[in-house]
PDB file of C-alpha atoms in Angstrom:
ATOM      1  CA  MET A   1     124.627  97.276-138.601  1.00 87.00           C
ATOM      2  CA  MET A   2     121.303  95.207-138.502  1.00 85.00           C
ATOM      3  CA  THR A   3     121.039  93.002-135.058  1.00 85.00           C
ATOM      4  CA  SER A   4     120.200  89.087-135.657  1.00 88.00           C
ATOM      5  CA  TYR A   5     117.045  89.630-135.359  1.00 90.00           C
ATOM      6  CA  GLU A   6     116.543  92.091-137.888  1.00 92.00           C
ATOM      7  CA  LYS A   7     118.573  90.226-140.030  1.00 95.00           C
ATOM      8  CA  PHE A   8     116.450  86.903-139.155  1.00 96.00           C
ATOM      9  CA  LYS A   9     113.040  88.774-140.154  1.00 96.00           C
ATOM     10  CA  SER A  10     114.303  90.103-143.531  1.00 97.00           C
ATOM     11  CA  LEU A  11     114.896  86.520-144.333  1.00 96.00           C
ATOM     12  CA  PRO A  12     112.416  85.170-147.173  1.00 96.00           C
ATOM     13  CA  GLU A  13     109.760  83.416-145.499  1.00 96.00           C
ATOM     14  CA  ALA A  14     111.160  84.033-142.128  1.00 96.00           C
ATOM     15  CA  SER A  15     107.666  83.516-140.596  1.00 94.00           C
ATOM     16  CA  GLN A  16     107.451  79.626-141.496  1.00 95.00           C
ATOM     17  CA  HIS A  17     110.477  79.268-138.713  1.00 96.00           C
ATOM     18  CA  LEU A  18     108.520  80.584-135.996  1.00 96.00           C
ATOM     19  CA  LYS A  19     106.366  78.390-133.681  1.00 96.00           C
ATOM     20  CA  LEU A  20     102.781  78.288-134.664  1.00 95.00           C
ATOM     21  CA  ASP A  21     101.107  80.453-131.756  1.00 96.00           C
ATOM     22  CA  ILE A  22     103.978  83.218-132.085  1.00 97.00           C
ATOM     23  CA  THR A  23     104.049  86.198-134.867  1.00 96.00           C
ATOM     24  CA  PHE A  24     106.551  88.695-135.342  1.00 96.00           C
ATOM     25  CA  GLU A  25     103.943  91.149-134.316  1.00 97.00           C
ATOM     26  CA  GLN A  26     104.062  89.651-131.032  1.00 97.00           C
ATOM     27  CA  LEU A  27     108.117  89.899-131.278  1.00 94.00           C
ATOM     28  CA  ASP A  28     108.264  93.486-132.318  1.00 94.00           C
ATOM     29  CA  ALA A  29     106.063  94.355-129.395  1.00 95.00           C
ATOM     30  CA  ILE A  30     108.873  92.551-127.191  1.00 89.00           C
ATOM     31  CA  ALA A  31     111.879  94.209-128.817  1.00 86.00           C
ATOM     32  CA  ALA A  32     110.665  97.895-128.565  1.00 90.00           C
ATOM     33  CA  SER A  33     109.629  97.140-125.099  1.00 92.00           C
ATOM     34  CA  MET A  34     113.046  97.014-123.860  1.00 86.00           C
ATOM     35  CA  SER A  35     116.210  99.178-124.513  1.00 88.00           C
ATOM     36  CA  ASP A  36     119.236  97.785-125.901  1.00 85.00           C
ATOM     37  CA  ASN A  37     120.910  97.967-122.677  1.00 91.00           C
ATOM     38  CA  GLY A  38     118.010  96.082-121.098  1.00 89.00           C
ATOM     39  CA  SER A  39     118.149  93.596-123.411  1.00 85.00           C
ATOM     40  CA  ALA A  40     122.236  93.003-122.312  1.00 89.00           C
ATOM     41  CA  ALA A  41     121.039  92.577-118.793  1.00 93.00           C
ATOM     42  CA  ALA A  42     118.300  90.293-119.616  1.00 91.00           C
ATOM     43  CA  LEU A  43     121.011  88.435-121.710  1.00 91.00           C
ATOM     44  CA  ASN A  44     123.777  88.111-119.131  1.00 95.00           C
ATOM     45  CA  LYS A  45     120.541  86.899-116.662  1.00 96.00           C
ATOM     46  CA  ALA A  46     119.753  84.373-118.613  1.00 95.00           C
ATOM     47  CA  ARG A  47     123.102  83.431-119.044  1.00 95.00           C
ATOM     48  CA  GLN A  48     123.923  83.210-115.828  1.00 96.00           C
ATOM     49  CA  GLN A  49     120.975  80.710-114.602  1.00 95.00           C
ATOM     50  CA  LEU A  50     121.921  78.821-117.754  1.00 95.00           C
ATOM     51  CA  PHE A  51     125.746  78.344-116.519  1.00 94.00           C
ATOM     52  CA  LYS A  52     123.968  77.810-112.838  1.00 94.00           C
ATOM     53  CA  THR A  53     121.858  75.008-114.237  1.00 92.00           C
ATOM     54  CA  ILE A  54     125.112  73.187-116.446  1.00 91.00           C
ATOM     55  CA  PHE A  55     127.396  73.561-113.305  1.00 89.00           C
ATOM     56  CA  ALA A  56     125.171  72.301-110.111  1.00 85.00           C
ATOM     57  CA  ALA A  57     125.014  68.883-112.073  1.00 71.00           C
TER      58      ALA A  57
END
């Protein structure tokens, strides 16, 4: 099963949709530096922060 990132990366000309200063090599390094559990924890932390921002307004 492919992750969302792997699916995006497999699309034709996917690199043209990245920001100008971002490369797949950089994103691959970030992806390799985190475990699945670490990634999930970071996602949950970011989600909590987002909801705090939304509901604080």
